[in-house]
PDB file of C-alpha atoms in Angstrom:
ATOM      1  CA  UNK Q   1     -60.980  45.109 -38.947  1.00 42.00           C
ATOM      2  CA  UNK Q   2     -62.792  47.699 -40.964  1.00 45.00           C
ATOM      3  CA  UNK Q   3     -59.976  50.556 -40.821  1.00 49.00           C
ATOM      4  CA  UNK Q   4     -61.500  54.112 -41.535  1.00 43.00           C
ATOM      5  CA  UNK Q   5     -58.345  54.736 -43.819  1.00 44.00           C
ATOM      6  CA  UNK Q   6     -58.127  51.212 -45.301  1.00 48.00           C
ATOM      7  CA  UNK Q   7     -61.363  50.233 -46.375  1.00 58.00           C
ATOM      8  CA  UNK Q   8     -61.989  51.368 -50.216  1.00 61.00           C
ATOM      9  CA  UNK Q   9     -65.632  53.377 -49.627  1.00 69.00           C
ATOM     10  CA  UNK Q  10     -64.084  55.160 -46.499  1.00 70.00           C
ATOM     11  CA  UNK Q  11     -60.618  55.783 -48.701  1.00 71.00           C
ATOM     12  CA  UNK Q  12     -62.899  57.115 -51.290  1.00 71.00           C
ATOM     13  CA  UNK Q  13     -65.373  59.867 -48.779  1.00 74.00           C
ATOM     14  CA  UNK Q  14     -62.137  60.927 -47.082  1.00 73.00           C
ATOM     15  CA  UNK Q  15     -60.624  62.160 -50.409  1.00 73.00           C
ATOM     16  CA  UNK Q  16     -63.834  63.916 -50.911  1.00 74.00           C
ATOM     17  CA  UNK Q  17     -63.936  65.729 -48.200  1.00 74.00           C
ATOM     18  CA  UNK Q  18     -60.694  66.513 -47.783  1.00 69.00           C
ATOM     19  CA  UNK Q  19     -61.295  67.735 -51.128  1.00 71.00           C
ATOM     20  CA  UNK Q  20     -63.834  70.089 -50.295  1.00 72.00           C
ATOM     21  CA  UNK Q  21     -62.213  71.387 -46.846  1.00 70.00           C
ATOM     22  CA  UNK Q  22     -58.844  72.443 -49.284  1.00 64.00           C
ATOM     23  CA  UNK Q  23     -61.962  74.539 -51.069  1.00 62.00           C
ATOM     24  CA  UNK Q  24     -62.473  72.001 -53.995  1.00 60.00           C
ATOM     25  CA  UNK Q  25     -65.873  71.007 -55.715  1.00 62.00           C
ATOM     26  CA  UNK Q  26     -68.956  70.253 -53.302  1.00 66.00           C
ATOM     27  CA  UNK Q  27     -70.171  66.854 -53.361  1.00 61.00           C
ATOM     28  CA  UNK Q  28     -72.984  67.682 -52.190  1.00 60.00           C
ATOM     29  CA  UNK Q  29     -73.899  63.923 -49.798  1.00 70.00           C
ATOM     30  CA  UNK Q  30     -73.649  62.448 -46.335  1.00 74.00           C
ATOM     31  CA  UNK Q  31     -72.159  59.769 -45.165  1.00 74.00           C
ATOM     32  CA  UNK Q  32     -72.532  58.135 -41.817  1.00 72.00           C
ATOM     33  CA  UNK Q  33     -68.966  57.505 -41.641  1.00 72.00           C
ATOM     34  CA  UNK Q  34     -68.260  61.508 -41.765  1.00 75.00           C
ATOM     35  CA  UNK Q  35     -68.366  61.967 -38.071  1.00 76.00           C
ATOM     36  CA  UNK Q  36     -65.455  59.376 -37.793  1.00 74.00           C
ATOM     37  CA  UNK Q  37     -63.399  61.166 -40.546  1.00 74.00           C
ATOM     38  CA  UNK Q  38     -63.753  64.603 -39.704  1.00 79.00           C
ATOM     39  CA  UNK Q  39     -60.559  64.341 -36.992  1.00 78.00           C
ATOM     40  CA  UNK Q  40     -58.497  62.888 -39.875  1.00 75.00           C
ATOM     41  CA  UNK Q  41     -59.827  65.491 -42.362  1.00 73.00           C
ATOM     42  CA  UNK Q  42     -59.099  67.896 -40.030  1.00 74.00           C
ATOM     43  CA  UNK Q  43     -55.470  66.952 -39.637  1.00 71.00           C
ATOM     44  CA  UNK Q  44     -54.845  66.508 -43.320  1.00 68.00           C
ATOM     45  CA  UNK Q  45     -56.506  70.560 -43.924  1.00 62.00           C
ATOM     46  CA  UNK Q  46     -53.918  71.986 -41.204  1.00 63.00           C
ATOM     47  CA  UNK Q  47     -51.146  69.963 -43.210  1.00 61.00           C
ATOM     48  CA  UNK Q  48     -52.058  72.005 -46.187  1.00 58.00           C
ATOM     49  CA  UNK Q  49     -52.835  75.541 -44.649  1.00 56.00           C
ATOM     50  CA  UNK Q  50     -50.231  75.460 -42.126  1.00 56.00           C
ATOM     51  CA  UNK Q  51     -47.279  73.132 -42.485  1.00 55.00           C
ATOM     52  CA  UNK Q  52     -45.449  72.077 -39.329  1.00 56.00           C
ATOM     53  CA  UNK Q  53     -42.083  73.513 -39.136  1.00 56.00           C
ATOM     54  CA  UNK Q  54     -40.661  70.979 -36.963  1.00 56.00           C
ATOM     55  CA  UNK Q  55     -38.254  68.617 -39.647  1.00 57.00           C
ATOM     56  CA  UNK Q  56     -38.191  65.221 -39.780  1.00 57.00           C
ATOM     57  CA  UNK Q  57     -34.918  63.214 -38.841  1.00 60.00           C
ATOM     58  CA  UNK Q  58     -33.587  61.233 -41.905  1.00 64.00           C
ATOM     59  CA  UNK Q  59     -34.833  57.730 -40.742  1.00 65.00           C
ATOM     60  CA  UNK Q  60     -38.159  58.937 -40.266  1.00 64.00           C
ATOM     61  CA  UNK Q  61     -38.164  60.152 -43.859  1.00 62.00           C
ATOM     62  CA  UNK Q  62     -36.441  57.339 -44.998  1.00 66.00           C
ATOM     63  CA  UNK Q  63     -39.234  54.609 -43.400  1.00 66.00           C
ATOM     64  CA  UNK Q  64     -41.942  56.869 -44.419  1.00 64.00           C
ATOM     65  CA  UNK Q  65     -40.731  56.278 -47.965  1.00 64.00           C
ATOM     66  CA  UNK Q  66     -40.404  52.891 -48.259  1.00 66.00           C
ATOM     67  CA  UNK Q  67     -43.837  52.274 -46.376  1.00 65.00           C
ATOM     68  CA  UNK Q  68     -45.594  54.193 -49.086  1.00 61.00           C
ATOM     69  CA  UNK Q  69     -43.893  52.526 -52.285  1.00 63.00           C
ATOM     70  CA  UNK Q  70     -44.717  49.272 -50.904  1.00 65.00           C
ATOM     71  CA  UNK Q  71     -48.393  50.336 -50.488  1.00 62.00           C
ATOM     72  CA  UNK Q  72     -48.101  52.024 -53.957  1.00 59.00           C
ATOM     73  CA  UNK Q  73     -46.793  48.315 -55.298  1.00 63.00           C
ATOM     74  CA  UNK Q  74     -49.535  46.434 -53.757  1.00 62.00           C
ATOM     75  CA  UNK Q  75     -52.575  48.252 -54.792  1.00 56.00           C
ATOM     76  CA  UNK Q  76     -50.849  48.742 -58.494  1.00 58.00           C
ATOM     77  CA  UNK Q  77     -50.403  52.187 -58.336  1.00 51.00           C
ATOM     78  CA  UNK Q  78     -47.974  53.194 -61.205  1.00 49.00           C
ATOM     79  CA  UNK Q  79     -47.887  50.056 -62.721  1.00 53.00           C
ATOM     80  CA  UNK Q  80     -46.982  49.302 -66.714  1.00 51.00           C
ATOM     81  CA  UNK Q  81     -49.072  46.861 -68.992  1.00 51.00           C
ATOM     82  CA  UNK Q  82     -47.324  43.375 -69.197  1.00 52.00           C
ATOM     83  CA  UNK Q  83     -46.097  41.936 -71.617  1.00 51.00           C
ATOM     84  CA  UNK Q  84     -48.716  40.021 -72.480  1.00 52.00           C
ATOM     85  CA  UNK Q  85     -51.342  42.286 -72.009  1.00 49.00           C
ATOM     86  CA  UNK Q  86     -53.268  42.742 -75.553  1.00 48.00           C
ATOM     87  CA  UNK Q  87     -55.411  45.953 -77.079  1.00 45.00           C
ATOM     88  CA  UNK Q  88     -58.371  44.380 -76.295  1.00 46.00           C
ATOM     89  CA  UNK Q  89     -57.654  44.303 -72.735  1.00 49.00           C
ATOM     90  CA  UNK Q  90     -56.543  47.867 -72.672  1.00 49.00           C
ATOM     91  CA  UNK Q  91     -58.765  50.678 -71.435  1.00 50.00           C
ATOM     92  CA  UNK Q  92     -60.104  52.812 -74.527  1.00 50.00           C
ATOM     93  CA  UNK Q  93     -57.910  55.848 -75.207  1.00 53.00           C
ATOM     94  CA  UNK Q  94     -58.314  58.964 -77.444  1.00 50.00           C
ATOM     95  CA  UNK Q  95     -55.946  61.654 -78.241  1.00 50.00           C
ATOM     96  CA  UNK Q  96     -56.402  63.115 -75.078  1.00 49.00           C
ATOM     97  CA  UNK Q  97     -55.042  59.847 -73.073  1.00 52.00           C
ATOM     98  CA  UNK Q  98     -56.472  56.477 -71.698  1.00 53.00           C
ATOM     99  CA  UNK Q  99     -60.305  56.855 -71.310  1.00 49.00           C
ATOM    100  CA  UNK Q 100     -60.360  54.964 -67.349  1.00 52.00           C
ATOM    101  CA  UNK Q 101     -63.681  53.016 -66.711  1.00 58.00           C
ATOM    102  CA  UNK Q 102     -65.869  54.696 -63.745  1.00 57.00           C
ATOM    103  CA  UNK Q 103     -65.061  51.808 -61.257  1.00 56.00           C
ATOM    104  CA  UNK Q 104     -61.331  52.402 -62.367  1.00 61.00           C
ATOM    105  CA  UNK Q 105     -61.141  56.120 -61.680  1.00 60.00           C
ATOM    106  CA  UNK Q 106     -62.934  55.643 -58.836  1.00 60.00           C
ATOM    107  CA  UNK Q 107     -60.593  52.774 -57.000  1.00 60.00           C
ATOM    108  CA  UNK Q 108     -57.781  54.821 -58.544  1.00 60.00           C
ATOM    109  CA  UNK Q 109     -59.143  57.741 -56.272  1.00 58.00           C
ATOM    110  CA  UNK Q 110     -59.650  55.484 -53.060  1.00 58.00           C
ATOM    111  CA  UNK Q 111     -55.880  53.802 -53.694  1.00 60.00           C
ATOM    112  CA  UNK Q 112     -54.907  58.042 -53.917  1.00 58.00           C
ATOM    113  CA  UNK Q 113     -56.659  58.815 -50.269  1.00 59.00           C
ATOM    114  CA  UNK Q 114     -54.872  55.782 -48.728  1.00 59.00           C
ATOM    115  CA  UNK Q 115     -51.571  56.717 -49.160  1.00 59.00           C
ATOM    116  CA  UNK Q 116     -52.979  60.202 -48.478  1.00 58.00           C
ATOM    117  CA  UNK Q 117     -54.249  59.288 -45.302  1.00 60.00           C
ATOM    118  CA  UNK Q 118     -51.306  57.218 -44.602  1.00 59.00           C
ATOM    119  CA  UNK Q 119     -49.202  59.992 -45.555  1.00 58.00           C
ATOM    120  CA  UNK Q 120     -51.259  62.397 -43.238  1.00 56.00           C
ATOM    121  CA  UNK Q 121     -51.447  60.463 -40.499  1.00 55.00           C
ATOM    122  CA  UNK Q 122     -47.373  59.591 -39.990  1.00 55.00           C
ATOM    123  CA  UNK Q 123     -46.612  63.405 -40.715  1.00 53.00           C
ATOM    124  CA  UNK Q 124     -49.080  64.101 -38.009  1.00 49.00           C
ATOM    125  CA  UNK Q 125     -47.433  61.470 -35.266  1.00 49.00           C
ATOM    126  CA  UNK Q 126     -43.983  63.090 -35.934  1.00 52.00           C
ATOM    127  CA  UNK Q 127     -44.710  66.646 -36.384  1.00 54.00           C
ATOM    128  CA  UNK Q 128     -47.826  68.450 -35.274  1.00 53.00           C
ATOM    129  CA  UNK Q 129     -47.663  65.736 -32.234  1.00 54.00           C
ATOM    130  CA  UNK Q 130     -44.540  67.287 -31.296  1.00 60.00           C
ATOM    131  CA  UNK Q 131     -46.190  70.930 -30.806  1.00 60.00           C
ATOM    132  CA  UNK Q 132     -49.473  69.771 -29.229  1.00 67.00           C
ATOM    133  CA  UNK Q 133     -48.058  67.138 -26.743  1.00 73.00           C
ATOM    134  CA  UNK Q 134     -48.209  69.270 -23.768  1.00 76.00           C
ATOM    135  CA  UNK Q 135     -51.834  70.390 -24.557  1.00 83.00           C
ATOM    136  CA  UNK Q 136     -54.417  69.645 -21.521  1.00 86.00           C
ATOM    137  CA  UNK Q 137     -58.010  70.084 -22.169  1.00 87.00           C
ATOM    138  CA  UNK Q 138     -59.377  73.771 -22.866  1.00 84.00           C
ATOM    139  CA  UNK Q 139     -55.829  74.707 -24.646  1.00 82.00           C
ATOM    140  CA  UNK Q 140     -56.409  75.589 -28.434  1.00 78.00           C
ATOM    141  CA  UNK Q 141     -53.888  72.529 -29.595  1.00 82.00           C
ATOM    142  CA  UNK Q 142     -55.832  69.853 -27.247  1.00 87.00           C
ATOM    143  CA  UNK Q 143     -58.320  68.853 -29.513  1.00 85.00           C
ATOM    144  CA  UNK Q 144     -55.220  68.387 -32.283  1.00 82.00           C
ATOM    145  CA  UNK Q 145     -53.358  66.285 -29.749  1.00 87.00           C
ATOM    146  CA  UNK Q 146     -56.410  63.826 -30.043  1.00 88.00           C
ATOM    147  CA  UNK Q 147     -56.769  63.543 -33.015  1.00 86.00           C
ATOM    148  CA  UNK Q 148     -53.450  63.022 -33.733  1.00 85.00           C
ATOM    149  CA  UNK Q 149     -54.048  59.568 -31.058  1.00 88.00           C
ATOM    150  CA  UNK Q 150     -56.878  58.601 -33.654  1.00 88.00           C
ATOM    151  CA  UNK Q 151     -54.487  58.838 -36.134  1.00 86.00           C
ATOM    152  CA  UNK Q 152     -51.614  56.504 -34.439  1.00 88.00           C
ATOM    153  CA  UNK Q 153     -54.625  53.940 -33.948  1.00 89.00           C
ATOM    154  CA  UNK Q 154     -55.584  54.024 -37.645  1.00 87.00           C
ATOM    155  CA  UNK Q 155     -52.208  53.296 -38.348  1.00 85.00           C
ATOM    156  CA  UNK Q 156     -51.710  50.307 -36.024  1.00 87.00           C
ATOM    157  CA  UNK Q 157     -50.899  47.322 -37.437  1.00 85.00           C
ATOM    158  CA  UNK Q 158     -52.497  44.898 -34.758  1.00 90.00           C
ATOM    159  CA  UNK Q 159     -54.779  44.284 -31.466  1.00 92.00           C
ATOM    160  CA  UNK Q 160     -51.860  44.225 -29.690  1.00 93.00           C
ATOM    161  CA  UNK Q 161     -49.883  47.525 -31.127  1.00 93.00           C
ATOM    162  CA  UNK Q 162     -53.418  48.788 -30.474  1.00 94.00           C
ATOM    163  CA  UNK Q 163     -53.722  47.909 -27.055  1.00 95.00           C
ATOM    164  CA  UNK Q 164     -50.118  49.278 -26.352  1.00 96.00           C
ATOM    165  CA  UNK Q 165     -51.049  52.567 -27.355  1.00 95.00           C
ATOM    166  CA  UNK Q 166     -54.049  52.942 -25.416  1.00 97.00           C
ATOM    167  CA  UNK Q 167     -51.788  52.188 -22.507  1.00 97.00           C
ATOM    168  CA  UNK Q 168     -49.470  55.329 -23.735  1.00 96.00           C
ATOM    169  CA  UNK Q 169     -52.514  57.262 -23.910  1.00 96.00           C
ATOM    170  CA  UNK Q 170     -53.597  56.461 -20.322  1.00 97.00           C
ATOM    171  CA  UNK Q 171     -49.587  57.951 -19.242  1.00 96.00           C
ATOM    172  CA  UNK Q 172     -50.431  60.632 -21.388  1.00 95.00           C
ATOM    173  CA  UNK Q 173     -53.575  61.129 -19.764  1.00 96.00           C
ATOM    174  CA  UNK Q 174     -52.123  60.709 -16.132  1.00 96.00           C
ATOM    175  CA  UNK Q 175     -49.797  63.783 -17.407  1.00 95.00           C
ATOM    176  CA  UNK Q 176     -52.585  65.897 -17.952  1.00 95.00           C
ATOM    177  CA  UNK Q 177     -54.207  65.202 -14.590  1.00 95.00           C
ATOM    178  CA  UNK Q 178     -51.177  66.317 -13.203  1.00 94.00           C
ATOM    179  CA  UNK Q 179     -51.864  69.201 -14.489  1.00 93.00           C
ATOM    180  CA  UNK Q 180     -55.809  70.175 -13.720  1.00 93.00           C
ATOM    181  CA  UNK Q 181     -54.876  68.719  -9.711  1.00 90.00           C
ATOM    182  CA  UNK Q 182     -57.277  71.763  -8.056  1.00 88.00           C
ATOM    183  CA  UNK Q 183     -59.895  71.961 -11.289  1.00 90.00           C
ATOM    184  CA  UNK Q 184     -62.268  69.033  -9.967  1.00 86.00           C
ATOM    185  CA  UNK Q 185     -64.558  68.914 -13.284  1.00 91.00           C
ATOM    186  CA  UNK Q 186     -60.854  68.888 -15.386  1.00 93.00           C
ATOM    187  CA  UNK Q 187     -58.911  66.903 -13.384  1.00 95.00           C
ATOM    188  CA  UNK Q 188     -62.133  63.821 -12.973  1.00 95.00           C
ATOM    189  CA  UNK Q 189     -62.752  63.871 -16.319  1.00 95.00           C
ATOM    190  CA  UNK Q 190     -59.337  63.453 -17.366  1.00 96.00           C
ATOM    191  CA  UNK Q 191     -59.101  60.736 -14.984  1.00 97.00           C
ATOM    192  CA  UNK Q 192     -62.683  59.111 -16.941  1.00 96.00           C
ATOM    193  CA  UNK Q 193     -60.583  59.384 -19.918  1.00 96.00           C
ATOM    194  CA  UNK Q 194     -57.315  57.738 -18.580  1.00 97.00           C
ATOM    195  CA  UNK Q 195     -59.435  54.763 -17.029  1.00 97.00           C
ATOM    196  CA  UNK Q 196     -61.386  54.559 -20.597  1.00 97.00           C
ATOM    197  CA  UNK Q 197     -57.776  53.972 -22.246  1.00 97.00           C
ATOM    198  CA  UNK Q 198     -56.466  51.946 -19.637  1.00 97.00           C
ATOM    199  CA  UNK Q 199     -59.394  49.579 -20.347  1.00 97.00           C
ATOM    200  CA  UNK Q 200     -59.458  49.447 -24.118  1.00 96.00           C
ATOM    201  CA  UNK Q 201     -55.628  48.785 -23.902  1.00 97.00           C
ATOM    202  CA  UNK Q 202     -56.474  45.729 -21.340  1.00 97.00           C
ATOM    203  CA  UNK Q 203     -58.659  44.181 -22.897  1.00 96.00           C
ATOM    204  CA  UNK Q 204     -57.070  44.436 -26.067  1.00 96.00           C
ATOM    205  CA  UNK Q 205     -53.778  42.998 -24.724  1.00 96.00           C
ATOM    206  CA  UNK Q 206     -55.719  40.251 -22.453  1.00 95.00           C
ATOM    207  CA  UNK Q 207     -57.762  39.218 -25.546  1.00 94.00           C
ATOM    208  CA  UNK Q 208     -54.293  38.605 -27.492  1.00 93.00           C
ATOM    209  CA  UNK Q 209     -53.223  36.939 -24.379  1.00 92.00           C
ATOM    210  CA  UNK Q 210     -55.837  34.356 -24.025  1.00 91.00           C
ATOM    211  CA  UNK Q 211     -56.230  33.784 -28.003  1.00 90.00           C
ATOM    212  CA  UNK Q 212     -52.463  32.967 -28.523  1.00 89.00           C
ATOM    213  CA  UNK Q 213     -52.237  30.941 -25.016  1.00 88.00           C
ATOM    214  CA  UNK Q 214     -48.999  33.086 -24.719  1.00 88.00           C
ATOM    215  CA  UNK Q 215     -48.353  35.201 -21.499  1.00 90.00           C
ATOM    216  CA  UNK Q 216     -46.219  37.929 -23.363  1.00 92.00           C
ATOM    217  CA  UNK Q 217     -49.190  40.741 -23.708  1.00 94.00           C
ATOM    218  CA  UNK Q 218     -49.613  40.008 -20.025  1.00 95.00           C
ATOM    219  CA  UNK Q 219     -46.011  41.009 -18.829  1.00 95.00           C
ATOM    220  CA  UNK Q 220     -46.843  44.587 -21.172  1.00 95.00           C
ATOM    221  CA  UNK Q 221     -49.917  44.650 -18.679  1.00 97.00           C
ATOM    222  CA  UNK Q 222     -48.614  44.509 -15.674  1.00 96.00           C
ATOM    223  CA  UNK Q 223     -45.545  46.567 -16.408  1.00 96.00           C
ATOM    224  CA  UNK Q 224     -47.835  48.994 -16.918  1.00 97.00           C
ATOM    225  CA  UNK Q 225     -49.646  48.467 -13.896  1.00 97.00           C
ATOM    226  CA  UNK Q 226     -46.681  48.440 -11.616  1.00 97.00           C
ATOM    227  CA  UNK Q 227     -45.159  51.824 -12.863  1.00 97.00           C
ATOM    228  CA  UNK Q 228     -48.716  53.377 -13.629  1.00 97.00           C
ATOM    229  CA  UNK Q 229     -50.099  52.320  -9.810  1.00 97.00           C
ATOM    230  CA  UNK Q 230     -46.722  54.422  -8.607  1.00 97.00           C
ATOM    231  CA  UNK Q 231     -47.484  57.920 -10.421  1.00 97.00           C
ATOM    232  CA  UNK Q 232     -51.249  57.760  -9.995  1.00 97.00           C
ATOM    233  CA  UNK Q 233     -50.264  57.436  -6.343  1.00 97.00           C
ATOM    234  CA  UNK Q 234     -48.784  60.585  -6.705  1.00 96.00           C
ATOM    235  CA  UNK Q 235     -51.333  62.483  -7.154  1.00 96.00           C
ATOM    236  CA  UNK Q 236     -52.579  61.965  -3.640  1.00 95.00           C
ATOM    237  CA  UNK Q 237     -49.638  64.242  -2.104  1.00 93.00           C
ATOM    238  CA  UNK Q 238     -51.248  67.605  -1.452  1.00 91.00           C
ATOM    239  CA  UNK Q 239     -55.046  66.588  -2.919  1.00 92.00           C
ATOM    240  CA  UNK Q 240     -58.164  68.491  -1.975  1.00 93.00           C
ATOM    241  CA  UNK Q 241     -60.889  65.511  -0.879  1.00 93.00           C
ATOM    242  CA  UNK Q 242     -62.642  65.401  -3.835  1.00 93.00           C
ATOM    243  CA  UNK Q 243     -59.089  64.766  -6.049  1.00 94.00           C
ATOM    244  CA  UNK Q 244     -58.035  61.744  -3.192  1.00 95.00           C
ATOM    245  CA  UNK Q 245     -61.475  60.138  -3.929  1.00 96.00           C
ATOM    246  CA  UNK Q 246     -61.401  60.312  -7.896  1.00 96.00           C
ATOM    247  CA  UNK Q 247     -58.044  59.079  -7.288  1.00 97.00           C
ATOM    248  CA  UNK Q 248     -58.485  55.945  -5.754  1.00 97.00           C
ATOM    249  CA  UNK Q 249     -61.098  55.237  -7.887  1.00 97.00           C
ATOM    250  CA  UNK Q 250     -58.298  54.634 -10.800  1.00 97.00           C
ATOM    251  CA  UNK Q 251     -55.855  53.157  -7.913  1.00 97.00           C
ATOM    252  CA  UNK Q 252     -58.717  50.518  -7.473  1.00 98.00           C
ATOM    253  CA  UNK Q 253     -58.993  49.935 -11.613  1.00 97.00           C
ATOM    254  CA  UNK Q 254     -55.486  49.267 -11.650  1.00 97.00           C
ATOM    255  CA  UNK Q 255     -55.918  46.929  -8.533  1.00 97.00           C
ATOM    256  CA  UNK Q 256     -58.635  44.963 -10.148  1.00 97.00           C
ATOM    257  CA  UNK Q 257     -56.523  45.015 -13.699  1.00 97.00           C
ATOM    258  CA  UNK Q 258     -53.316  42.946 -11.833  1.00 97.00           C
ATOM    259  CA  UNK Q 259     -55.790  40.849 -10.208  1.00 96.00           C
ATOM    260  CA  UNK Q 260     -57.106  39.637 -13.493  1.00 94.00           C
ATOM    261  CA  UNK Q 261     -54.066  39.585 -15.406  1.00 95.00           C
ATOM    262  CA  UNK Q 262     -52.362  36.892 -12.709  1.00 94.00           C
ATOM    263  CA  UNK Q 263     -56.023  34.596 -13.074  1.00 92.00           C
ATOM    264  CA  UNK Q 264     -55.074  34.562 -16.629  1.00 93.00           C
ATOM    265  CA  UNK Q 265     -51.738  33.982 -16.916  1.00 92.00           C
ATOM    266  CA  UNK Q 266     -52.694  31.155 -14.421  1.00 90.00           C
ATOM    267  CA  UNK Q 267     -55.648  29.979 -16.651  1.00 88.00           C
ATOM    268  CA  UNK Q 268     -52.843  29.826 -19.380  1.00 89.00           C
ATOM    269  CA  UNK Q 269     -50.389  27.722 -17.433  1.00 87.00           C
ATOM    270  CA  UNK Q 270     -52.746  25.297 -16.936  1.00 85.00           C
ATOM    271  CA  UNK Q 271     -53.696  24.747 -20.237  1.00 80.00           C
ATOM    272  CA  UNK Q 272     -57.373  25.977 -20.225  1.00 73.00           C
ATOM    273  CA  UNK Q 273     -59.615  26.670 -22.694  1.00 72.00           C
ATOM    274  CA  UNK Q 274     -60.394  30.392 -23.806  1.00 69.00           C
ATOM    275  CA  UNK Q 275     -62.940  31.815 -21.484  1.00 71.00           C
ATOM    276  CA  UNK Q 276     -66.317  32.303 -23.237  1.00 70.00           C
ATOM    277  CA  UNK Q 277     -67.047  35.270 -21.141  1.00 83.00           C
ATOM    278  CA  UNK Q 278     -65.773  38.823 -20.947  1.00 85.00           C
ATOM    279  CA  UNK Q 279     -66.128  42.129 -19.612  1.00 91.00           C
ATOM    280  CA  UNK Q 280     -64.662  45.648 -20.013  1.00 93.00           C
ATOM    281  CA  UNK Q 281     -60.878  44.094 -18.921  1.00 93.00           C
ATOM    282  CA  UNK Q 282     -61.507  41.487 -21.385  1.00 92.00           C
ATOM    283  CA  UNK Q 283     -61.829  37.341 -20.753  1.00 91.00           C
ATOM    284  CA  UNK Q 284     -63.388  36.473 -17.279  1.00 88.00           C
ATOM    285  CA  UNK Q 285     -60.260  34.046 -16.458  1.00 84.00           C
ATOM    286  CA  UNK Q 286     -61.918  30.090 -15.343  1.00 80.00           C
ATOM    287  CA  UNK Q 287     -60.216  28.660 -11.918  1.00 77.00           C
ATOM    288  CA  UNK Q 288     -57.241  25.430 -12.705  1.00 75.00           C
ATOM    289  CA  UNK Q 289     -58.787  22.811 -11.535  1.00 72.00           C
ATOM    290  CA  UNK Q 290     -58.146  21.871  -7.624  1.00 63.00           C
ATOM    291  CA  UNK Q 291     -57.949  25.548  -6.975  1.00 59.00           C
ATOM    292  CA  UNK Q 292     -60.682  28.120  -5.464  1.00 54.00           C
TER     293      UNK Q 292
END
């Protein structure tokens, strides 16, 4: 997957304009990829202008650490000549210091903005997340609190990690409607957003499913389903019309979801091929054979 963090020309523009947010030199081009960065960028300028105050427990530190010198080791950040490693091979020097090709200075910049953005992006899940995680749309941290779920997903080392936290954004999301129950344009449109997770983290997780022929993403699926189905229920007690309606819209999503996640843990007992087609809940499960 083409990470916005992890590949080297991304790496590269988000040290620029992080750069030039912190008030450094102009560079003065577009990218198309700026529109994706900016939340990042974003997070990594409130770092520096306004550090969080909340401290990190020891273990955090302690994992954060290690994660970054074993990034640092595999790009070769820090790294002395060998042994064997002759002047010719060297990079030209004068009494200033090694003189670094262009293409050199330029991955050593990229390698820099990973571990920045790496860096950025954990202090951001265990910090600023802590102050914004009660935001609900039109509060000043909100928009913080989203990017901060960007982050997490940059971060995630798989499909299925990936699809697990869409599913924790859809909770967080059902929090928020809680919230905006009376504010129909708030409260629907929170709901849009908790059905948009809740499908992304689906299909993700029923992709994974079908791929590995392993029913293990499906069990995360419909445990989410079960205790999800129970608190969007919830918000029925004491709805105007408009709320019950939007409501049962989502009730029906999560409906439909266990519906397909059974076909496909069936399709996988039975030994079937992966399903060539898919929708927005992922592979369109194919009937065992002597069923209907």
């Amino acid at each position: 997957m083409d990470n916005i963090l992890f590949s080297r020309r991304r790496a590269e523009r988000f040290a620029q304009l992080l750069e030039e947010a912190n008030g450094g030199r102009r560079h003065h081009v577009r990218s198309r990829v700026d529109g994706q960065l900016a939340p990042l960028v974003a997070v990594g300028q409130r770092l520096s202008v306004d550090p969080p105050a909340i401290e990190a427990d020891p273990e955090f530190r302690t994992g954060l650490r290690a994660m970054l010198l074993a990034t640092a080791e595999r790009e070769g950040l820090g790294n002395a000549p060998t042994a064997g490693e002759t002047a010719t091979t060297r990079p030209a020097t004068t009494a200033r210091g090694p003189l670094l090709p262009a293409v050199t200075a330029r991955r050593a910049r990229a390698r820099a903005a990973i571990l920045v953005g790496i860096a950025a992006g954990a202090i951001a899940v265990s910090g600023i997340s802590a102050a914004s995680e009660d935001a609900v749309p039109g509060d000043a941290l909100y928009g913080m609190k989203r990017s901060t779920e960007r982050a997490q997903l940059a971060l995630a080392s798989s499909d299925i990690s990936r699809g697990q936290l869409f599913l924790d954004f859809a909770r967080t999301r059902l929090g928020e409607a809680a919230k905006l129950r009376g504010d129909r344009i708030g409260y629907s449109t929170v709901l849009d957003d908790m059905d948009a997770d809740t499908r992304q983290g689906v299909r993700l997780l029923t992709s994974a499913a079908v791929q590995r022929a392993e029913p293990a993403s499906l069990d995360t699926v419909n445990t989410f389903v079960t205790s999800q189905r129970r608190a969007v229920s919830k918000l029925l007690d004491g709805a105007n019309r408009a709320d019950r309606e939007r409501t049962r819209q989502s009730l029906a999503l999560l409906d439909s979801i266990r519906e397909r996640s059974d076909a496909l843990r069936a399709s996988i007992a039975c030994g079937l091929p992966a399903p060539a087609g898919s929708d927005a809940l992922g592979p369109a499960p194919t009937a065992c054979p002597g069923t209907r």
